Amino acid sequence: MITVVGIGADGMTGLSQTSRDELGRATVVYGSPRQLELLDGSVTPDRREWPSPMLPALPTLFGDADVHVVASGDPMLHGIGATLIRLFGKQRVRVLPHVSSVTLACARMGWTVPDTEVISLVTAEPHTAVRRGGRAVVLSRDAQTPVTLAQLLDESGRGDSELTILEQLGGPGERRHDGTARDWASAGPMGVDDLNVVAVVYRPDDRRAHALPDEAFAHDGQLTKQSIRAVTLAALGPRPGELLWDVGSGSGSIAIEWSRSAPGCSAVAFERDEQRRDRLVGNVTAFGVRVDVRGGAPEALDGAVEPDAIFIGGGVTQPGLLQACFDRLPAGGRLVVNAVTLESEAVVAQWYSKEGGEVRRYQHYQGGAIGGFTGWRPALPVTQWAVVKR
């Protein structure tokens, strides 16, 4: 049995009797140096620090012996508990949680936990904590995380966001620093402890769910427009945790909307033009989404993680591109292609006759001034092919 015991910054004194009894009978205890130092003399001296790198070593680290693990706070909240259960199964892993840093942070801020987003930057890129409104508790990687986040928020027009650094929550060394992203973008508080979380109120709050207005993205006109973007996302049908390939990504609007659509969704954006790639990276950072930006397809497809769905918004007439994408799509994966030229429609028609699926044509009009009156101005019609690979 692997028994995982959550421990807070207050050490052994904050543990329940059940957790203290469990550690008292341990023969070997694994944990990080910080957590092992919190143990007192009642716990076995056979205390082992995690190997580095840790994850590759875990499957063979424990053997069949009964072992104990100490983890920070609630081991099931972005912690080692979930990893061990995934590796060894719930029958072999027992978890005794402590009060999580998120619960403590919400208590200090006067926030309700269900209404607060939790974002971990322990392993994720810092830009994934950028939001366009709402509030969150951000789990920091180290003492530098709060300033890095402040700089990203300030650069993306969110300098008024309110930040609170909470150090050593629940322990005798607990401290609090309040400020704004703009104030901390150049220099944050001095002497911040590595063990900290950041409570963030994102300002201004201009949250929208899906089908964002076109002006929300930096672009040069190479953009799937709002109305077509809405029907394209509907055809792609994102599900929690899925990965999209956005081929001919342009400004990245489809990849970004996909990644915002459901928990755990992410994307790989393929764009040949260097200036557009730079602009795409800026959009990805501004929206705080997980999008891997790569060069043009089909060359850059090699090495990318297998997708659940593929969208081709540009370059479908390029020889071999559609075939390369289709070959890499797993059985059951979805493919959506938008075509606006006769040449791209011809390619789509050939593939539709061979693979089936559904074809649709969308035409939308925008009201505009005609003298002193209002008339309809048509946008280019879009032919869409959607198919599930057999």
Short mmCIF file of C-alpha atoms in Angstrom, two decimals:
data_model
loop_
_atom_site.label_atom_id
_atom_site.label_comp_id
_atom_site.label_asym_id
_atom_site.label_seq_id
_atom_site.Cartn_x
_atom_site.Cartn_y
_atom_site.Cartn_z
CA MET A 1 0.00 0.00 0.00
CA ILE A 2 1.15 3.53 -0.80
CA THR A 3 -0.19 5.98 1.77
CA VAL A 4 -0.05 9.65 0.81
CA VAL A 5 -0.29 12.10 3.70
CA GLY A 6 -0.98 15.77 3.02
CA ILE A 7 0.92 18.18 5.25
CA GLY A 8 0.71 21.96 5.54
CA ALA A 9 3.19 24.70 6.32
CA ASP A 10 2.34 24.25 10.01
CA GLY A 11 3.93 20.80 9.94
CA MET A 12 3.03 17.98 12.30
CA THR A 13 0.97 20.19 14.61
CA GLY A 14 -1.62 20.76 11.88
CA LEU A 15 -2.13 17.06 11.11
CA SER A 16 -5.16 15.07 12.18
CA GLN A 17 -4.64 12.21 14.62
CA THR A 18 -5.21 9.73 11.79
CA SER A 19 -2.43 11.29 9.71
CA ARG A 20 -0.02 11.42 12.68
CA ASP A 21 -0.71 7.76 13.50
CA GLU A 22 -0.12 6.82 9.86
CA LEU A 23 3.26 8.57 9.76
CA GLY A 24 4.14 7.09 13.16
CA ARG A 25 3.98 3.56 11.79
CA ALA A 26 5.84 4.35 8.55
CA THR A 27 9.05 2.47 7.79
CA VAL A 28 10.07 4.66 4.84
CA VAL A 29 8.77 8.10 3.80
CA TYR A 30 9.20 9.77 0.40
CA GLY A 31 8.76 13.48 -0.27
CA SER A 32 10.42 16.71 -1.30
CA PRO A 33 13.12 18.18 0.97
CA ARG A 34 10.72 20.91 2.12
CA GLN A 35 8.03 18.43 3.16
CA LEU A 36 10.42 15.96 4.77
CA GLU A 37 11.84 18.77 6.93
CA LEU A 38 8.37 19.31 8.41
CA LEU A 39 8.41 15.85 10.03
CA ASP A 40 9.42 15.47 13.69
CA GLY A 41 11.22 12.75 15.64
CA SER A 42 8.12 10.54 15.86
CA VAL A 43 8.54 9.66 12.17
CA THR A 44 11.07 7.12 10.87
CA PRO A 45 14.50 8.52 10.02
CA ASP A 46 14.37 6.61 6.69
CA ARG A 47 13.25 9.64 4.71
CA ARG A 48 13.97 9.65 1.00
CA GLU A 49 13.89 12.63 -1.33
CA TRP A 50 12.23 12.21 -4.70
CA PRO A 51 14.67 11.28 -7.46
CA SER A 52 15.20 13.75 -10.28
CA PRO A 53 13.56 13.44 -12.72
CA MET A 54 10.77 12.01 -10.60
CA LEU A 55 8.05 10.85 -13.00
CA PRO A 56 10.15 8.34 -15.00
CA ALA A 57 11.37 6.74 -11.74
CA LEU A 58 7.97 6.32 -10.06
CA PRO A 59 6.78 3.07 -11.71
CA THR A 60 9.70 1.07 -10.25
CA LEU A 61 10.58 3.18 -7.21
CA PHE A 62 8.51 1.47 -4.50
CA GLY A 63 8.49 -2.21 -5.47
CA ASP A 64 5.88 -4.18 -3.51
CA ALA A 65 6.69 -2.65 -0.12
CA ASP A 66 4.34 -0.54 1.98
CA VAL A 67 5.56 3.04 1.77
CA HIS A 68 4.42 6.48 2.89
CA VAL A 69 4.56 9.73 0.97
CA VAL A 70 4.25 13.27 2.32
CA ALA A 71 2.79 15.85 -0.02
CA SER A 72 1.84 19.50 0.19
CA GLY A 73 -1.74 20.20 1.29
CA ASP A 74 -4.30 18.18 -0.63
CA PRO A 75 -2.36 15.61 -2.71
CA MET A 76 -5.33 15.31 -5.08
CA LEU A 77 -5.23 19.00 -6.07
CA HIS A 78 -2.54 19.22 -8.76
CA GLY A 79 -0.48 16.93 -6.54
CA ILE A 80 1.30 13.59 -6.37
CA GLY A 81 -1.80 11.73 -5.20
CA ALA A 82 -3.48 11.79 -8.60
CA THR A 83 -0.23 10.76 -10.32
CA LEU A 84 0.24 7.74 -8.04
CA ILE A 85 -3.36 6.61 -8.50
CA ARG A 86 -2.97 6.87 -12.26
CA LEU A 87 0.20 4.75 -12.13
CA PHE A 88 -0.73 2.15 -9.49
CA GLY A 89 -4.54 2.20 -9.32
CA LYS A 90 -6.83 3.37 -6.55
CA GLN A 91 -6.71 -0.02 -4.79
CA ARG A 92 -3.03 0.43 -3.93
CA VAL A 93 -3.04 4.14 -3.04
CA ARG A 94 -4.62 5.67 0.06
CA VAL A 95 -4.76 9.46 0.38
CA LEU A 96 -5.12 11.40 3.64
CA PRO A 97 -5.58 15.02 2.54
CA HIS A 98 -4.74 18.17 4.45
CA VAL A 99 -6.40 21.55 3.91
CA SER A 100 -5.39 22.70 0.44
CA SER A 101 -3.62 25.97 -0.31
CA VAL A 102 -6.59 26.88 -2.51
CA THR A 103 -9.04 26.52 0.39
CA LEU A 104 -6.77 28.57 2.63
CA ALA A 105 -6.27 31.24 -0.04
CA CYS A 106 -10.02 31.58 -0.62
CA ALA A 107 -10.55 31.86 3.15
CA ARG A 108 -8.00 34.67 3.36
CA MET A 109 -9.55 36.49 0.38
CA GLY A 110 -13.17 35.96 1.40
CA TRP A 111 -13.89 34.10 -1.84
CA THR A 112 -16.13 31.08 -2.38
CA VAL A 113 -14.15 28.12 -3.70
CA PRO A 114 -16.65 27.05 -6.42
CA ASP A 115 -16.53 30.53 -7.96
CA THR A 116 -12.72 30.63 -8.10
CA GLU A 117 -10.64 29.15 -10.90
CA VAL A 118 -7.54 27.16 -9.92
CA ILE A 119 -4.53 27.47 -12.21
CA SER A 120 -1.28 25.58 -11.66
CA LEU A 121 1.97 27.05 -12.96
CA VAL A 122 4.09 24.42 -11.23
CA THR A 123 4.79 22.83 -14.63
CA ALA A 124 2.68 24.91 -17.07
CA GLU A 125 3.88 27.96 -18.99
CA PRO A 126 3.22 31.26 -17.15
CA HIS A 127 1.06 32.72 -19.95
CA THR A 128 -1.58 30.04 -19.27
CA ALA A 129 -2.60 32.01 -16.17
CA VAL A 130 -3.60 35.08 -18.21
CA ARG A 131 -7.36 35.63 -18.25
CA ARG A 132 -9.69 38.34 -19.55
CA GLY A 133 -11.75 38.58 -16.37
CA GLY A 134 -12.86 36.67 -13.29
CA ARG A 135 -10.68 35.56 -10.43
CA ALA A 136 -8.27 32.71 -9.79
CA VAL A 137 -5.86 31.18 -7.33
CA VAL A 138 -2.59 30.58 -9.16
CA LEU A 139 -0.24 27.92 -7.76
CA SER A 140 3.29 29.27 -8.17
CA ARG A 141 6.35 27.38 -9.35
CA ASP A 142 8.70 29.54 -7.28
CA ALA A 143 9.30 33.01 -5.87
CA GLN A 144 9.60 34.53 -9.36
CA THR A 145 6.15 33.39 -10.55
CA PRO A 146 4.16 36.39 -9.19
CA VAL A 147 6.35 38.96 -10.98
CA THR A 148 6.37 36.93 -14.20
CA LEU A 149 2.57 36.78 -14.10
CA ALA A 150 2.34 40.51 -13.35
CA GLN A 151 4.49 41.31 -16.38
CA LEU A 152 2.37 39.14 -18.69
CA LEU A 153 -0.85 40.71 -17.43
CA ASP A 154 0.52 44.23 -17.85
CA GLU A 155 1.77 43.47 -21.38
CA SER A 156 -1.64 42.08 -22.39
CA GLY A 157 -3.53 45.17 -21.24
CA ARG A 158 -4.46 43.82 -17.82
CA GLY A 159 -2.27 46.04 -15.69
CA ASP A 160 -5.17 46.95 -13.39
CA SER A 161 -5.49 43.32 -12.28
CA GLU A 162 -5.32 42.96 -8.49
CA LEU A 163 -2.71 40.51 -7.19
CA THR A 164 -2.27 39.11 -3.70
CA ILE A 165 0.74 36.92 -2.89
CA LEU A 166 0.06 34.51 -0.02
CA GLU A 167 3.19 32.86 1.38
CA GLN A 168 3.50 29.85 3.68
CA LEU A 169 -0.28 29.57 4.06
CA GLY A 170 -1.34 28.10 7.39
CA GLY A 171 2.16 28.18 8.84
CA PRO A 172 3.88 30.45 11.36
CA GLY A 173 5.65 32.32 8.54
CA GLU A 174 2.48 33.22 6.65
CA ARG A 175 2.72 36.60 4.87
CA ARG A 176 0.61 38.60 2.45
CA HIS A 177 1.49 41.17 -0.23
CA ASP A 178 -1.13 43.17 -2.17
CA GLY A 179 -0.56 45.07 -5.38
CA THR A 180 -1.47 45.41 -9.05
CA ALA A 181 0.04 43.85 -12.12
CA ARG A 182 1.20 47.27 -13.31
CA ASP A 183 2.95 48.00 -9.99
CA TRP A 184 4.73 44.66 -9.94
CA ALA A 185 5.58 44.43 -13.65
CA SER A 186 8.95 46.11 -13.08
CA ALA A 187 9.67 44.95 -9.54
CA GLY A 188 7.61 42.87 -7.15
CA PRO A 189 7.80 42.54 -3.37
CA MET A 190 11.18 41.63 -1.96
CA GLY A 191 11.97 38.29 -0.34
CA VAL A 192 8.95 36.31 -1.54
CA ASP A 193 9.07 32.70 -0.38
CA ASP A 194 9.11 29.90 -2.97
CA LEU A 195 6.03 28.42 -1.26
CA ASN A 196 3.36 30.87 -2.42
CA VAL A 197 0.12 31.18 -4.30
CA VAL A 198 -1.23 34.25 -6.09
CA ALA A 199 -4.85 35.33 -5.78
CA VAL A 200 -5.78 37.31 -8.89
CA VAL A 201 -8.76 39.48 -9.77
CA TYR A 202 -8.43 40.09 -13.50
CA ARG A 203 -9.13 43.66 -14.68
CA PRO A 204 -10.79 44.72 -16.90
CA ASP A 205 -13.40 41.99 -16.89
CA ASP A 206 -14.46 41.51 -20.51
CA ARG A 207 -15.12 37.78 -20.45
CA ARG A 208 -17.03 36.19 -23.30
CA ALA A 209 -17.66 32.52 -23.87
CA HIS A 210 -17.31 31.60 -27.54
CA ALA A 211 -17.38 33.13 -31.02
CA LEU A 212 -15.39 36.15 -29.92
CA PRO A 213 -15.60 39.36 -31.96
CA ASP A 214 -13.00 39.62 -34.70
CA GLU A 215 -11.39 42.65 -33.08
CA ALA A 216 -10.46 40.53 -30.05
CA PHE A 217 -7.66 39.04 -32.16
CA ALA A 218 -4.64 40.75 -33.66
CA HIS A 219 -4.75 39.85 -37.36
CA ASP A 220 -3.94 40.98 -40.89
CA GLY A 221 -7.24 39.83 -42.37
CA GLN A 222 -6.20 36.15 -42.37
CA LEU A 223 -8.89 35.28 -39.85
CA THR A 224 -11.84 32.91 -39.72
CA LYS A 225 -14.58 35.47 -39.17
CA GLN A 226 -16.85 35.34 -36.13
CA SER A 227 -19.96 33.83 -37.72
CA ILE A 228 -17.99 31.20 -39.66
CA ARG A 229 -15.87 30.52 -36.58
CA ALA A 230 -19.02 29.68 -34.63
CA VAL A 231 -20.23 27.08 -37.12
CA THR A 232 -16.70 25.72 -37.53
CA LEU A 233 -16.36 25.11 -33.78
CA ALA A 234 -19.78 23.45 -33.82
CA ALA A 235 -18.59 21.12 -36.59
CA LEU A 236 -15.32 20.33 -34.78
CA GLY A 237 -17.22 19.51 -31.57
CA PRO A 238 -14.49 20.00 -28.92
CA ARG A 239 -14.64 17.75 -25.88
CA PRO A 240 -12.79 18.15 -22.57
CA GLY A 241 -9.10 17.30 -22.77
CA GLU A 242 -8.91 17.03 -26.56
CA LEU A 243 -6.16 18.27 -28.88
CA LEU A 244 -6.76 20.13 -32.15
CA TRP A 245 -4.44 20.66 -35.10
CA ASP A 246 -5.19 24.06 -36.67
CA VAL A 247 -3.55 23.95 -40.10
CA GLY A 248 -3.03 27.25 -41.92
CA SER A 249 -3.82 28.92 -38.63
CA GLY A 250 -3.35 32.58 -39.61
CA SER A 251 -4.18 34.55 -36.46
CA GLY A 252 -4.93 31.37 -34.49
CA SER A 253 -8.59 32.22 -33.87
CA ILE A 254 -9.83 28.62 -34.27
CA ALA A 255 -7.01 27.17 -32.12
CA ILE A 256 -7.67 29.77 -29.42
CA GLU A 257 -11.45 29.33 -29.42
CA TRP A 258 -11.00 25.54 -29.29
CA SER A 259 -8.61 25.78 -26.34
CA ARG A 260 -11.07 28.01 -24.43
CA SER A 261 -14.06 25.79 -25.17
CA ALA A 262 -13.72 23.01 -22.58
CA PRO A 263 -11.43 22.07 -19.66
CA GLY A 264 -8.08 20.67 -20.74
CA CYS A 265 -8.48 21.49 -24.44
CA SER A 266 -5.30 22.50 -26.28
CA ALA A 267 -4.10 22.93 -29.84
CA VAL A 268 -1.16 22.87 -32.21
CA ALA A 269 -1.22 25.74 -34.70
CA PHE A 270 0.64 25.34 -38.01
CA GLU A 271 1.41 28.57 -39.86
CA ARG A 272 3.93 29.07 -42.66
CA ASP A 273 4.21 32.87 -42.59
CA GLU A 274 6.70 34.11 -39.96
CA GLN A 275 4.94 37.43 -39.30
CA ARG A 276 1.64 35.64 -38.79
CA ARG A 277 3.32 33.18 -36.44
CA ASP A 278 4.60 36.07 -34.32
CA ARG A 279 1.12 37.59 -34.26
CA LEU A 280 -0.35 34.19 -33.43
CA VAL A 281 2.01 33.82 -30.44
CA GLY A 282 0.84 37.22 -29.19
CA ASN A 283 -2.80 36.15 -29.42
CA VAL A 284 -2.06 32.89 -27.61
CA THR A 285 -0.35 34.78 -24.78
CA ALA A 286 -3.14 37.35 -24.52
CA PHE A 287 -5.77 34.63 -24.10
CA GLY A 288 -3.72 32.40 -21.79
CA VAL A 289 -4.36 29.23 -23.80
CA ARG A 290 -2.24 26.15 -24.42
CA VAL A 291 -1.37 26.36 -28.11
CA ASP A 292 1.89 25.04 -29.54
CA VAL A 293 2.83 27.28 -32.50
CA ARG A 294 4.75 25.57 -35.31
CA GLY A 295 5.81 26.21 -38.88
CA GLY A 296 3.96 25.29 -42.04
CA ALA A 297 2.30 21.98 -42.81
CA PRO A 298 2.89 19.32 -43.93
CA GLU A 299 6.59 19.66 -43.02
CA ALA A 300 5.95 20.64 -39.40
CA LEU A 301 3.39 17.88 -38.76
CA ASP A 302 6.09 15.36 -37.87
CA GLY A 303 6.63 15.07 -34.13
CA ALA A 304 3.38 16.78 -33.14
CA VAL A 305 1.18 14.91 -30.64
CA GLU A 306 -1.60 12.92 -32.35
CA PRO A 307 -4.73 15.08 -32.64
CA ASP A 308 -8.34 14.32 -31.80
CA ALA A 309 -9.50 16.72 -34.51
CA ILE A 310 -7.97 18.68 -37.40
CA PHE A 311 -9.12 21.96 -38.91
CA ILE A 312 -7.69 23.13 -42.24
CA GLY A 313 -8.39 26.78 -42.83
CA GLY A 314 -5.68 27.50 -45.37
CA GLY A 315 -3.39 25.69 -47.80
CA VAL A 316 -5.75 22.86 -48.70
CA THR A 317 -4.70 23.13 -52.38
CA GLN A 318 -1.06 22.56 -51.46
CA PRO A 319 -0.09 19.16 -52.92
CA GLY A 320 -0.11 16.43 -50.29
CA LEU A 321 -1.30 18.58 -47.38
CA LEU A 322 -4.80 17.15 -46.97
CA GLN A 323 -3.50 13.61 -47.44
CA ALA A 324 -0.80 14.14 -44.81
CA CYS A 325 -3.36 15.46 -42.34
CA PHE A 326 -5.82 12.67 -43.00
CA ASP A 327 -3.11 10.01 -42.62
CA ARG A 328 -2.19 11.35 -39.16
CA LEU A 329 -5.78 11.55 -37.94
CA PRO A 330 -6.68 8.51 -35.80
CA ALA A 331 -9.79 6.44 -36.43
CA GLY A 332 -12.77 8.29 -34.96
CA GLY A 333 -11.02 11.65 -35.29
CA ARG A 334 -12.81 14.62 -36.85
CA LEU A 335 -11.63 16.64 -39.82
CA VAL A 336 -13.14 19.98 -40.88
CA VAL A 337 -12.01 21.91 -43.96
CA ASN A 338 -13.18 25.41 -44.91
CA ALA A 339 -12.81 26.36 -48.61
CA VAL A 340 -13.40 29.76 -50.21
CA THR A 341 -11.95 29.36 -53.73
CA LEU A 342 -13.00 27.22 -56.68
CA GLU A 343 -9.68 25.40 -56.51
CA SER A 344 -10.04 24.54 -52.82
CA GLU A 345 -13.69 23.55 -53.37
CA ALA A 346 -12.54 21.13 -56.08
CA VAL A 347 -10.15 19.44 -53.62
CA VAL A 348 -12.91 19.24 -50.99
CA ALA A 349 -15.36 17.76 -53.53
CA GLN A 350 -12.90 15.00 -54.47
CA TRP A 351 -12.33 14.04 -50.84
CA TYR A 352 -16.05 14.18 -50.05
CA SER A 353 -16.80 11.77 -52.91
CA LYS A 354 -14.14 9.40 -51.56
CA GLU A 355 -14.56 9.62 -47.77
CA GLY A 356 -18.13 10.83 -47.30
CA GLY A 357 -19.03 13.09 -44.39
CA GLU A 358 -21.07 16.27 -44.77
CA VAL A 359 -20.68 19.31 -46.99
CA ARG A 360 -22.29 22.66 -46.22
CA ARG A 361 -22.12 26.12 -47.72
CA TYR A 362 -22.38 29.25 -45.62
CA GLN A 363 -23.13 32.71 -46.93
CA HIS A 364 -23.62 35.65 -44.61
CA TYR A 365 -24.34 39.31 -45.19
CA GLN A 366 -23.46 42.43 -43.24
CA GLY A 367 -25.69 45.47 -43.19
CA GLY A 368 -23.99 48.61 -44.52
CA ALA A 369 -24.74 52.10 -45.68
CA ILE A 370 -25.90 52.69 -49.25
CA GLY A 371 -26.29 56.41 -49.48
CA GLY A 372 -28.82 57.32 -46.85
CA PHE A 373 -30.16 53.77 -46.66
CA THR A 374 -28.95 50.40 -45.41
CA GLY A 375 -28.22 47.46 -47.69
CA TRP A 376 -26.70 44.01 -47.48
CA ARG A 377 -23.04 43.45 -48.30
CA PRO A 378 -22.18 39.79 -48.92
CA ALA A 379 -19.08 38.11 -47.53
CA LEU A 380 -17.32 35.39 -49.50
CA PRO A 381 -19.25 32.12 -49.31
CA VAL A 382 -17.54 29.31 -47.37
CA THR A 383 -17.83 25.65 -48.33
CA GLN A 384 -17.25 23.35 -45.37
CA TRP A 385 -16.50 19.64 -45.39
CA ALA A 386 -16.72 17.73 -42.11
CA VAL A 387 -15.93 14.04 -41.74
CA VAL A 388 -15.20 11.46 -39.05
CA LYS A 389 -12.41 9.11 -40.08
CA ARG A 390 -13.48 5.51 -40.27
#
